[in-house]
Tab-separated table of N, CA, C and O in Angstrom:
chain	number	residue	atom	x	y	z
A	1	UNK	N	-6.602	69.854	-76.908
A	1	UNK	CA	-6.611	70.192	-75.514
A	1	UNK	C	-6.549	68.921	-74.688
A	1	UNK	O	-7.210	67.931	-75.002
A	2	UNK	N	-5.886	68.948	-73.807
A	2	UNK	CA	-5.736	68.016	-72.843
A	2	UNK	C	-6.820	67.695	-71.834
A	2	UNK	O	-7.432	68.641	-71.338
A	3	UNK	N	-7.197	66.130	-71.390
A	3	UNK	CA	-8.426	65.883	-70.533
A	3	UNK	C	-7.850	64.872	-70.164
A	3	UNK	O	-7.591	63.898	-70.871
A	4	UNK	N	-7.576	65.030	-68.917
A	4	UNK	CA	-7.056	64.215	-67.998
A	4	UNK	C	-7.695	62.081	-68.039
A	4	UNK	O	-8.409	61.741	-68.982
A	5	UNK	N	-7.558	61.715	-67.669
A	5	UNK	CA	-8.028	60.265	-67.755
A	5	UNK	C	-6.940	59.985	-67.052
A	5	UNK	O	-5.772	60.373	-67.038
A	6	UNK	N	-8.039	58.695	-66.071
A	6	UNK	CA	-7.323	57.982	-64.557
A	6	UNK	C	-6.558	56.817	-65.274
A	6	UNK	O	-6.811	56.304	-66.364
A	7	UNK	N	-5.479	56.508	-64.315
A	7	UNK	CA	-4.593	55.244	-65.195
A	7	UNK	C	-5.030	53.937	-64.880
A	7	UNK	O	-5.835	53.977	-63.949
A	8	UNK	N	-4.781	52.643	-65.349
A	8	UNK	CA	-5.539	51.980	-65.431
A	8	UNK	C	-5.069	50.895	-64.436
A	8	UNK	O	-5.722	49.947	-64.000
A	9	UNK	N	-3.213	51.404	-64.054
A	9	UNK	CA	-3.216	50.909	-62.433
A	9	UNK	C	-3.545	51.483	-61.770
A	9	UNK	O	-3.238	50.942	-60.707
A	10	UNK	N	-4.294	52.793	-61.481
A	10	UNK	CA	-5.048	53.041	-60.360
A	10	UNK	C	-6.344	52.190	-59.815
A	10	UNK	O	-6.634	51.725	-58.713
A	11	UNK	N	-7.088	52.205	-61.292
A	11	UNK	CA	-8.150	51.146	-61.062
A	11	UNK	C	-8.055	50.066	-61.047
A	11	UNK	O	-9.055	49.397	-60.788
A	12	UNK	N	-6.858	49.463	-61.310
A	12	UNK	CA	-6.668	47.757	-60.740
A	12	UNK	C	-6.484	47.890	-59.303
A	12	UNK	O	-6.994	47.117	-58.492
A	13	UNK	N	-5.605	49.074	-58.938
A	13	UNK	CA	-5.251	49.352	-57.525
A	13	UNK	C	-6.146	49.152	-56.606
A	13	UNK	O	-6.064	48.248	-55.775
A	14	UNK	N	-7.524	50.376	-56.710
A	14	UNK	CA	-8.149	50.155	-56.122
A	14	UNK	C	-9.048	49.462	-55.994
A	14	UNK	O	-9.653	49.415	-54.923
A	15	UNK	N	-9.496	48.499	-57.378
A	15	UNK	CA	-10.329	47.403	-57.015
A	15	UNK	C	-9.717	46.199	-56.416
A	15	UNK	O	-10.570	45.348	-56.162
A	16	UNK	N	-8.240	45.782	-56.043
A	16	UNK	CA	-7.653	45.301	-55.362
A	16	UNK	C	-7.875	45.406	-54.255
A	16	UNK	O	-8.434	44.576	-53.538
A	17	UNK	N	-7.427	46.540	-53.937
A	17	UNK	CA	-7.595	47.262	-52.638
A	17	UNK	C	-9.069	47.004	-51.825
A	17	UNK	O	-9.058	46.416	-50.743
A	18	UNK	N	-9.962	47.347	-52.252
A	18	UNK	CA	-11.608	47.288	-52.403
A	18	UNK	C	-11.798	45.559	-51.657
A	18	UNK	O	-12.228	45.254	-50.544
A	19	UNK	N	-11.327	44.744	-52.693
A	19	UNK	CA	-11.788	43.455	-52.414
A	19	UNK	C	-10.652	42.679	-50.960
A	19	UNK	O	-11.182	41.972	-50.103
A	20	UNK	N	-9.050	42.994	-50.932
A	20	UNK	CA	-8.362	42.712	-49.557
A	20	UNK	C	-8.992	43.129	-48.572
A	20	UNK	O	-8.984	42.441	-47.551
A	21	UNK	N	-9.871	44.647	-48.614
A	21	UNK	CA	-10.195	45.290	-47.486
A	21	UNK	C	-11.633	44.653	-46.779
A	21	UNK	O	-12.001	44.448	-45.622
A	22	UNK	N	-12.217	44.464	-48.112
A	22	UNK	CA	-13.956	44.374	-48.279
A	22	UNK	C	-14.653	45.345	-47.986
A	22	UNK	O	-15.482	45.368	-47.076
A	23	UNK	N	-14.372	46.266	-48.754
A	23	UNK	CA	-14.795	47.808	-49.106
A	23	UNK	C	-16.116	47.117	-49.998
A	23	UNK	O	-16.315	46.027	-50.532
A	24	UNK	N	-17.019	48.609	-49.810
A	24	UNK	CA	-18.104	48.749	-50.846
A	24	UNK	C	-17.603	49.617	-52.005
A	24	UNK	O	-16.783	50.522	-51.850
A	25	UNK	N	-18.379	49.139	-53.654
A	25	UNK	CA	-17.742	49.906	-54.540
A	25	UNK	C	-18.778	50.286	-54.794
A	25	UNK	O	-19.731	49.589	-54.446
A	26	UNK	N	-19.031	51.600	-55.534
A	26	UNK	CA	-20.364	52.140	-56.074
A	26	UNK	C	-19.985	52.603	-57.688
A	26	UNK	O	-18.916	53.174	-57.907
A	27	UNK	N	-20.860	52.335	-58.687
A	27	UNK	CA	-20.023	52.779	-59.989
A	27	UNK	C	-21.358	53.612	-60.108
A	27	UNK	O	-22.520	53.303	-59.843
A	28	UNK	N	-20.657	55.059	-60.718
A	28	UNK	CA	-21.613	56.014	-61.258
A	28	UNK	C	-20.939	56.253	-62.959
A	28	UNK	O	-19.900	56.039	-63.585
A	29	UNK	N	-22.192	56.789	-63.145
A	29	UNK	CA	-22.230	56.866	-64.823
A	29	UNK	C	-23.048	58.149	-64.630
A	29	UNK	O	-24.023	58.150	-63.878
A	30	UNK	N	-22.639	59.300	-65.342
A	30	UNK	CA	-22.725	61.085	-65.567
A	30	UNK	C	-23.410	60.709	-66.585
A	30	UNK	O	-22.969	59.844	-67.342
A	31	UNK	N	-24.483	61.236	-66.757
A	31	UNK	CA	-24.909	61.388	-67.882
A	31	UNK	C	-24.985	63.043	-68.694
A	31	UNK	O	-25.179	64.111	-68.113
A	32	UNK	N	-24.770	62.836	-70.162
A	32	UNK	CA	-24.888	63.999	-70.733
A	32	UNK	C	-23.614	65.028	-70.275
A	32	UNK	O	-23.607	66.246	-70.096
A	33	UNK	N	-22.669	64.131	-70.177
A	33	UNK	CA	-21.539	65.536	-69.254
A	33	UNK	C	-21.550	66.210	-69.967
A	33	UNK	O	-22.664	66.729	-69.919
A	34	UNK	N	-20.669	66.880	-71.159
A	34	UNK	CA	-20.113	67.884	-71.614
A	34	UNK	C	-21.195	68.744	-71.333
A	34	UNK	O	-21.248	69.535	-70.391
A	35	UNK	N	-22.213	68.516	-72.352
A	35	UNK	CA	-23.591	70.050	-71.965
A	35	UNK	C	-23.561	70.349	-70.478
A	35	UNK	O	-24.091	71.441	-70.274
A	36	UNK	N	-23.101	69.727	-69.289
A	36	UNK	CA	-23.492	70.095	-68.144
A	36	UNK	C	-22.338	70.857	-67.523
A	36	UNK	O	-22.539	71.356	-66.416
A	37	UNK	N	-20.827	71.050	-68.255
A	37	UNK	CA	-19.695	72.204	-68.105
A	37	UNK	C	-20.101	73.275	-68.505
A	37	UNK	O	-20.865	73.236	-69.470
A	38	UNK	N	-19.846	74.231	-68.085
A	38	UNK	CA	-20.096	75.702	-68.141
A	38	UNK	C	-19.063	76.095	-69.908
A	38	UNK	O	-17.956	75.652	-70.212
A	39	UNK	N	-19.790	76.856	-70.572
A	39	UNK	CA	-19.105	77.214	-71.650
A	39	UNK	C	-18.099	78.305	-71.454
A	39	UNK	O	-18.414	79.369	-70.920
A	40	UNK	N	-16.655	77.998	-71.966
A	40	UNK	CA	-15.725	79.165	-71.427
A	40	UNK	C	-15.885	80.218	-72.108
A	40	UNK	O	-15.772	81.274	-71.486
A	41	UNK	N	-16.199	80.285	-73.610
A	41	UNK	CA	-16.418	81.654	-74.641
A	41	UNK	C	-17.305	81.796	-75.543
A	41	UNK	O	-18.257	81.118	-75.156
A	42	UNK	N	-17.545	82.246	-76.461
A	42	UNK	CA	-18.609	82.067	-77.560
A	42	UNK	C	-18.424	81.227	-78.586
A	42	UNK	O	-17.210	81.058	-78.702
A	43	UNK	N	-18.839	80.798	-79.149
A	43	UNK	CA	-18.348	79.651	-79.911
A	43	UNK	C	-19.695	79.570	-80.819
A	43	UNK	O	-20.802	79.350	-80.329
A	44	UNK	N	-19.430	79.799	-82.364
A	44	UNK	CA	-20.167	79.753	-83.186
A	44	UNK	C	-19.967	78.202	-84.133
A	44	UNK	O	-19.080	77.357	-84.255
A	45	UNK	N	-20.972	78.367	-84.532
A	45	UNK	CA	-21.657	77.120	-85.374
A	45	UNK	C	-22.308	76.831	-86.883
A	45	UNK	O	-23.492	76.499	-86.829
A	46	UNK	N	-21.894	76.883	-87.842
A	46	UNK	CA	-22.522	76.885	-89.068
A	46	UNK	C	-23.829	75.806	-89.302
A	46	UNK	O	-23.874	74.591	-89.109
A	47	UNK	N	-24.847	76.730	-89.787
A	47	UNK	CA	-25.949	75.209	-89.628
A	47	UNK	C	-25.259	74.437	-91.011
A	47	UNK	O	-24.444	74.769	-91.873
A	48	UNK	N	-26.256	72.937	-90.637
A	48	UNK	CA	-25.105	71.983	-91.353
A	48	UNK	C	-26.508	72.045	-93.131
A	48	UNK	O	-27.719	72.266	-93.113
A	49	UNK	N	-25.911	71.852	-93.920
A	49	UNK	CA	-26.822	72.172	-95.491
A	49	UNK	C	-28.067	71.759	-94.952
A	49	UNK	O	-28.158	71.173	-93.873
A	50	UNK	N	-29.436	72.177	-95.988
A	50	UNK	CA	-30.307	71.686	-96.033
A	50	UNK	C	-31.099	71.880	-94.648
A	50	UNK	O	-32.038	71.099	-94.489
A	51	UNK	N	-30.893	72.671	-93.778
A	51	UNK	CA	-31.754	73.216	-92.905
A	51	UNK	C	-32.712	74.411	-93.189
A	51	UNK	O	-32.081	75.265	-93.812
A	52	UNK	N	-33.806	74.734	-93.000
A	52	UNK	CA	-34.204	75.982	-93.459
A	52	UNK	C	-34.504	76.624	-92.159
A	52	UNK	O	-34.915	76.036	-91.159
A	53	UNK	N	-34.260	77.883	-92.273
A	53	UNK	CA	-34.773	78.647	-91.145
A	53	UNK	C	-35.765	80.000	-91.443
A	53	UNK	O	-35.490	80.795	-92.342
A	54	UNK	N	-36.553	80.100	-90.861
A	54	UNK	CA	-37.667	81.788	-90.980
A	54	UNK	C	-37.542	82.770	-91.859
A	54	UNK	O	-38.403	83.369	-92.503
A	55	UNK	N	-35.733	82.945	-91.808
A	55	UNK	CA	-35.430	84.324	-92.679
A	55	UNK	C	-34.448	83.868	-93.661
A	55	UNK	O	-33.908	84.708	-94.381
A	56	UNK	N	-34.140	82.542	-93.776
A	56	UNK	CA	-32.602	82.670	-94.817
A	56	UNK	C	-33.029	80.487	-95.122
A	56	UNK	O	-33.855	79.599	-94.912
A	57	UNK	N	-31.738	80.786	-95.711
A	57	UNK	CA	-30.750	79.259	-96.021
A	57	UNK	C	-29.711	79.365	-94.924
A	57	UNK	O	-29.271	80.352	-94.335
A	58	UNK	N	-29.447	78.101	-94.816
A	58	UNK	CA	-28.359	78.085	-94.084
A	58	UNK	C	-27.193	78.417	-94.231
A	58	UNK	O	-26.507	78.632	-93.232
A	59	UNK	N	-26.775	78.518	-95.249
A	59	UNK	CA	-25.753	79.015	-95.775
A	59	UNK	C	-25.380	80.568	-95.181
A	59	UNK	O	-24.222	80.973	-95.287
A	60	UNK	N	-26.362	81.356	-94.591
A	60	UNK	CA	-26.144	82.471	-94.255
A	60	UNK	C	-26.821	83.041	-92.296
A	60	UNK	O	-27.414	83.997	-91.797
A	61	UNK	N	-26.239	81.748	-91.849
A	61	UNK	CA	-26.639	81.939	-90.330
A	61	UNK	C	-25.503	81.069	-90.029
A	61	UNK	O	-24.959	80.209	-90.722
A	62	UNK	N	-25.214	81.569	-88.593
A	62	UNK	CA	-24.813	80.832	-87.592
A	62	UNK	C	-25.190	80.466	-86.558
A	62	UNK	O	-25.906	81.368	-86.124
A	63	UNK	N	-25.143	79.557	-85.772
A	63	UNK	CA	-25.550	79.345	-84.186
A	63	UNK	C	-24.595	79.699	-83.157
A	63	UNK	O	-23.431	79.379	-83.401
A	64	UNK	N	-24.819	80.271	-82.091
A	64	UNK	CA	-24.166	80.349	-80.944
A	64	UNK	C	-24.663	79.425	-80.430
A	64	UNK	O	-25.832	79.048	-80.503
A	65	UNK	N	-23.424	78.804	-79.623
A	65	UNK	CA	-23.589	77.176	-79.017
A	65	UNK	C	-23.889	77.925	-77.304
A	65	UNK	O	-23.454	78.947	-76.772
A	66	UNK	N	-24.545	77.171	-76.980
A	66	UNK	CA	-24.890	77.807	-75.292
A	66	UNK	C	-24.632	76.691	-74.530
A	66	UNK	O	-25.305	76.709	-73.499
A	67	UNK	N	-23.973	75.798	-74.627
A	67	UNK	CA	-23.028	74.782	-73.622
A	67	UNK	C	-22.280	73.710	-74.958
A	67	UNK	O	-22.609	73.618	-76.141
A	68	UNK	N	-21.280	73.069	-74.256
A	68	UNK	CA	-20.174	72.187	-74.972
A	68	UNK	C	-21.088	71.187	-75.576
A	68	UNK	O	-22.203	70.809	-75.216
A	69	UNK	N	-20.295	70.831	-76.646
A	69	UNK	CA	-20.738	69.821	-77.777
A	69	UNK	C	-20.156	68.667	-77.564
A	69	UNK	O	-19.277	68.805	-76.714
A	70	UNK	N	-20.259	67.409	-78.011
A	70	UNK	CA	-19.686	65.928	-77.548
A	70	UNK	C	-18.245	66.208	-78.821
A	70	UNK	O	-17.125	65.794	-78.522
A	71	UNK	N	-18.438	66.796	-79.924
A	71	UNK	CA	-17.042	66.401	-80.054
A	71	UNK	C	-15.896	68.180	-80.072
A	71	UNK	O	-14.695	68.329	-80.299
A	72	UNK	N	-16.541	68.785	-79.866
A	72	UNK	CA	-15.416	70.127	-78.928
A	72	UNK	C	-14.208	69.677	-79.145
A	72	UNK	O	-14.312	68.522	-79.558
A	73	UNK	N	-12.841	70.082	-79.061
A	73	UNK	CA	-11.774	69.666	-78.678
A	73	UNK	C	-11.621	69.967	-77.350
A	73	UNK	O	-11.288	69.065	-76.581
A	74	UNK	N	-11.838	71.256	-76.884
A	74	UNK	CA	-12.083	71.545	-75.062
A	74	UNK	C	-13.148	70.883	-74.251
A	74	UNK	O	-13.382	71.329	-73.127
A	75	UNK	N	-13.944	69.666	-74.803
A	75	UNK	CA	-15.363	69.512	-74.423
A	75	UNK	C	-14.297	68.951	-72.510
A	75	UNK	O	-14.208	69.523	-71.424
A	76	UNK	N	-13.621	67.351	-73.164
A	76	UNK	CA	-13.318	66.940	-72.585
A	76	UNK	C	-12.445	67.556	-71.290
A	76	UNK	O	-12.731	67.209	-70.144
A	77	UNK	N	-11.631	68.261	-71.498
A	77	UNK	CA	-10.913	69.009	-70.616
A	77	UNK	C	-12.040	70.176	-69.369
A	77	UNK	O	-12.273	70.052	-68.167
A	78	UNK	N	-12.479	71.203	-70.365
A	78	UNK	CA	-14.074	71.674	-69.727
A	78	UNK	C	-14.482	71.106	-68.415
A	78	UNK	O	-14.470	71.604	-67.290
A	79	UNK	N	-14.896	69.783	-68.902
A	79	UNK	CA	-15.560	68.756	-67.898
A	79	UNK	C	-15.035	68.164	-66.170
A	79	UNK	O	-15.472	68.057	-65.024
A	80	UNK	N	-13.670	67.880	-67.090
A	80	UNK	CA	-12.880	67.230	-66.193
A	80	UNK	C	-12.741	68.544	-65.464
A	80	UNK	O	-12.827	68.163	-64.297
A	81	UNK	N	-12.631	69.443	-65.434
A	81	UNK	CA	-12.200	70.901	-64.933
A	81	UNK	C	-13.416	70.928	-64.250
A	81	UNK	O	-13.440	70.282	-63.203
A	82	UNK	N	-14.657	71.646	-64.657
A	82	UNK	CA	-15.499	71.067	-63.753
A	82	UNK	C	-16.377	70.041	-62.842
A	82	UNK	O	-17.366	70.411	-62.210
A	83	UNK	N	-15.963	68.906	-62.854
A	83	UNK	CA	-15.861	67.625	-61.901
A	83	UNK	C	-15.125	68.149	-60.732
A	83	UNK	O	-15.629	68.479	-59.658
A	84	UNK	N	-13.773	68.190	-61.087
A	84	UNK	CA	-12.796	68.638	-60.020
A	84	UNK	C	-13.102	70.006	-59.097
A	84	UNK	O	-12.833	69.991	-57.895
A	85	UNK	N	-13.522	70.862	-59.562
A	85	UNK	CA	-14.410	71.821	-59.006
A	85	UNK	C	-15.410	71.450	-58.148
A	85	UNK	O	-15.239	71.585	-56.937
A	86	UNK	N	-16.445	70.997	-58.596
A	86	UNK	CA	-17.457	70.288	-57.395
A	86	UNK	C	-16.917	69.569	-56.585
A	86	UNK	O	-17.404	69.648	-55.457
A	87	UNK	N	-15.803	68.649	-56.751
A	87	UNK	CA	-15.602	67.547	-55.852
A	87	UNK	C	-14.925	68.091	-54.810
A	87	UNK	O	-15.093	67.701	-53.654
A	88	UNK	N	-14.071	69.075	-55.155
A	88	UNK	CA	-13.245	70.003	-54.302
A	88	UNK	C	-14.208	70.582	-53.226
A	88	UNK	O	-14.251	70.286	-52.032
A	89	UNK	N	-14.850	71.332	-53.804
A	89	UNK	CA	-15.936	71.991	-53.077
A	89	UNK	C	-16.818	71.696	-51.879
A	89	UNK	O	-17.241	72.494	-51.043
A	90	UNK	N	-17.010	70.379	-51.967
A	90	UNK	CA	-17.938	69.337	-51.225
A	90	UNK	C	-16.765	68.493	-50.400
A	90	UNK	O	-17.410	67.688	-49.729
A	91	UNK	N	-15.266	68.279	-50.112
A	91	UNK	CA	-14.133	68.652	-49.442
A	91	UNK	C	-13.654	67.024	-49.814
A	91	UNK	O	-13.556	66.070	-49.041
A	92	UNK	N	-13.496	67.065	-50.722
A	92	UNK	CA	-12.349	65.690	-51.498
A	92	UNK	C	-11.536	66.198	-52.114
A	92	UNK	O	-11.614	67.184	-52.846
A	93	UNK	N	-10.368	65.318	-51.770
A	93	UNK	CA	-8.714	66.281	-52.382
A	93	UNK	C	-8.322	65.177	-53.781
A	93	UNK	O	-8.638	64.041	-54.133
A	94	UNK	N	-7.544	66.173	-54.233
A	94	UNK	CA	-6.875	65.857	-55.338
A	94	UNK	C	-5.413	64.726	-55.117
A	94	UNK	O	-4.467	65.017	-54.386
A	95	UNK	N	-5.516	63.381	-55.952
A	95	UNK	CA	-4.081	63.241	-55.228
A	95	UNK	C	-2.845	63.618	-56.107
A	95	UNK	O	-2.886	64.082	-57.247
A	96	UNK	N	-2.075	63.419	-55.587
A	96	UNK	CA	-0.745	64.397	-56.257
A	96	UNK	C	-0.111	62.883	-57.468
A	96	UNK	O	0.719	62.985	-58.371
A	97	UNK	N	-0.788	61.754	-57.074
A	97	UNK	CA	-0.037	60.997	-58.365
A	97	UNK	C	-0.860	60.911	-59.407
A	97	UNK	O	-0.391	61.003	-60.542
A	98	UNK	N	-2.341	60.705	-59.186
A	98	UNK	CA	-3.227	60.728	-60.544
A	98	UNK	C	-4.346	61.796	-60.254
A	98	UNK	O	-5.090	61.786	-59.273
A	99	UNK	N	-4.337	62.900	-61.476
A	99	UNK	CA	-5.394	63.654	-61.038
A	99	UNK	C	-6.616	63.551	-61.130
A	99	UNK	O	-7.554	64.280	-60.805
A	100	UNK	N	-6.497	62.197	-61.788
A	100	UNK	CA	-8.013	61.718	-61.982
A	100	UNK	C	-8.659	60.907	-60.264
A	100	UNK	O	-9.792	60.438	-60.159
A	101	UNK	N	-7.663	60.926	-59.158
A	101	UNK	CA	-8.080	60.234	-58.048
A	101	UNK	C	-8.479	61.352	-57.007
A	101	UNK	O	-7.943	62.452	-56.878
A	102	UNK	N	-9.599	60.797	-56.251
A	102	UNK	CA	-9.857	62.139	-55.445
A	102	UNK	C	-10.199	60.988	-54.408
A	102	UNK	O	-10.518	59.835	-54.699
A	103	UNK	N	-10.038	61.664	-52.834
A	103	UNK	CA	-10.441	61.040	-51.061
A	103	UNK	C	-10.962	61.635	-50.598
A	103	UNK	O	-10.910	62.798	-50.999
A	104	UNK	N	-11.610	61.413	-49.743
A	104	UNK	CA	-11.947	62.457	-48.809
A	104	UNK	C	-12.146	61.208	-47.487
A	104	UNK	O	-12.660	60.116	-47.726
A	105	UNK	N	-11.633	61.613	-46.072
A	105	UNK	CA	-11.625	60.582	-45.024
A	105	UNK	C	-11.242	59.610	-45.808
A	105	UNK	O	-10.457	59.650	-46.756
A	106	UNK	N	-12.201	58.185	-45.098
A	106	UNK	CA	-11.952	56.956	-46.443
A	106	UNK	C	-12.583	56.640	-47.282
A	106	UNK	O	-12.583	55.426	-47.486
A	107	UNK	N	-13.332	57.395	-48.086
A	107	UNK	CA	-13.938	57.302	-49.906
A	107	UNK	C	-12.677	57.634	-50.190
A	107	UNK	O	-11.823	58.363	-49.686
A	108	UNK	N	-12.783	56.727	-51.378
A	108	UNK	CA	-11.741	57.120	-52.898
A	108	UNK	C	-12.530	57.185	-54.025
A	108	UNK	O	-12.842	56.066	-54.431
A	109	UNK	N	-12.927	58.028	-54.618
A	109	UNK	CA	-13.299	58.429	-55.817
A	109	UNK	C	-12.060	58.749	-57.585
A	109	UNK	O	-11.231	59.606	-57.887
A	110	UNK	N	-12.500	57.782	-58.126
A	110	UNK	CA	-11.661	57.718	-59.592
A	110	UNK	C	-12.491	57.834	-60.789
A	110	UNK	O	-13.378	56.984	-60.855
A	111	UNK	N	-12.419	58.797	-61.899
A	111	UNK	CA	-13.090	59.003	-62.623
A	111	UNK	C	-12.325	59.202	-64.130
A	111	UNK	O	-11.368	59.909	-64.443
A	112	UNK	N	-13.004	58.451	-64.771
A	112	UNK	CA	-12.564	58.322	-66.034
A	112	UNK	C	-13.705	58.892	-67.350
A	112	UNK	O	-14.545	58.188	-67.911
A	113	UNK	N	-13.544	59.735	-67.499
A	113	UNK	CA	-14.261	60.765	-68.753
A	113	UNK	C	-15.760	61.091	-67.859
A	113	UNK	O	-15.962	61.972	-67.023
A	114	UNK	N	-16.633	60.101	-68.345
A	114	UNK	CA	-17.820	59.984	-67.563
A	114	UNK	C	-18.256	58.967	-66.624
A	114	UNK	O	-19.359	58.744	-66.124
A	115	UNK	N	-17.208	58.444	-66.515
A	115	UNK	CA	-17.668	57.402	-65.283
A	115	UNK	C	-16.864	57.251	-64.212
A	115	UNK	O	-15.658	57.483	-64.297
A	116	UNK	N	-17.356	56.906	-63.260
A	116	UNK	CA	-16.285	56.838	-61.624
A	116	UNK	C	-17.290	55.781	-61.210
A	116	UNK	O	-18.399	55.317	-61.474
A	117	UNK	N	-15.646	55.617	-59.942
A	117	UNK	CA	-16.145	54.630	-58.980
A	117	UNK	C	-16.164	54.914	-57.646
A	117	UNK	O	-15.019	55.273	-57.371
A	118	UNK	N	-16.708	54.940	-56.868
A	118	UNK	CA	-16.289	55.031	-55.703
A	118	UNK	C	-16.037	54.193	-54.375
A	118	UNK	O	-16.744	53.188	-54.459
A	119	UNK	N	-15.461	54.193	-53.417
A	119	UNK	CA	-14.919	53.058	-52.997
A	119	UNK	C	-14.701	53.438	-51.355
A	119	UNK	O	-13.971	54.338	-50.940
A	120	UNK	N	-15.684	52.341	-50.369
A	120	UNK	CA	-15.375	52.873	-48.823
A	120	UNK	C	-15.741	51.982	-48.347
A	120	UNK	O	-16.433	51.205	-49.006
A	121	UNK	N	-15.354	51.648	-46.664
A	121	UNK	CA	-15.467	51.207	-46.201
A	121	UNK	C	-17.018	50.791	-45.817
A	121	UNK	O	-17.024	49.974	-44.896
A	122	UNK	N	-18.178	51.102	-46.232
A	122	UNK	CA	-19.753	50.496	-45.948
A	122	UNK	C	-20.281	51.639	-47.320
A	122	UNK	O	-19.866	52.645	-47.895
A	123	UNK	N	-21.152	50.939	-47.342
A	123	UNK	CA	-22.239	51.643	-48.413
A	123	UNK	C	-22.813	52.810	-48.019
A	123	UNK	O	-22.903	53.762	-48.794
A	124	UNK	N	-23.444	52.863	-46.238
A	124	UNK	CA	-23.556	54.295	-46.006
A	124	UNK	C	-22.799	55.317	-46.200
A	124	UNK	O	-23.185	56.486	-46.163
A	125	UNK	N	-21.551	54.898	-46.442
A	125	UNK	CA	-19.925	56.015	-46.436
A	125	UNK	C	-20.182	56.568	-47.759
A	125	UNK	O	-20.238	57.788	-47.916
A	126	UNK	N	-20.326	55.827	-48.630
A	126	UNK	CA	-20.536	55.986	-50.186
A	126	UNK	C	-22.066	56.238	-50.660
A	126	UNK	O	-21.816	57.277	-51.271
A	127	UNK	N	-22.730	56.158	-50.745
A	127	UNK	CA	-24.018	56.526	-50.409
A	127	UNK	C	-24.076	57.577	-50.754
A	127	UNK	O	-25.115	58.220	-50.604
């Protein structure tokens, strides 16, 4: 499955940009993303050997997963899907060359798996 990731002239771009202007940059770091995307379906789990549980071996249970796992093949995509959702929501647009770049007024927000930057004219803007 596909998960978007910002290009890496965007972020030369805008830390260019950032320092001609003398913009404030703010770097955030998500923690724990995937568990924090909404799970799209059910998704079962074999316990892994040598676990014991109440009524059995493992060999004869499964787990239902109740949010995304770090290595999912949809974990990544999931995420990025919901990022873009909130950010939308709270009224920052998508830009039409990288979908990993989002504005709103003058913040620029760029996010790469779990980390972004954000980027404005004073620290209160970004803040």
């Amino acid at each position: 499955m596909y998960a978007p990731v910002v290009t890496w002239f965007a972020v030369h771009l805008l830390l260019v940009l950032s320092l001609l202007y003398k913009w404030k940059t703010r770097q955030v770091d998500f923690i724990a993303v995937y568990p924090q995307a909404p799970i799209e379906y059910d998704i079962w789990m074999q316990l892994t050997s040598g676990i014991k549980t109440k009524v059995g071996n493992s060999n004869t249970h499964l787990l239902k997963l109740g949010e995304n796992l770090y290595r999912q093949k949809q974990a990544g995509q999931v995420w990025n899907q919901y990022l873009t959702q909130k950010l939308l929501a709270i009224g920052f647009k998508e830009s039409k060359v990288d979908e990993c770049v989002f504005y709103r007024d003058t913040i620029i927000f760029i996010c790469y798996v779990n980390d972004g930057i954000f980027v404005g004219p004073s620290s209160n803007k970004i803040d």
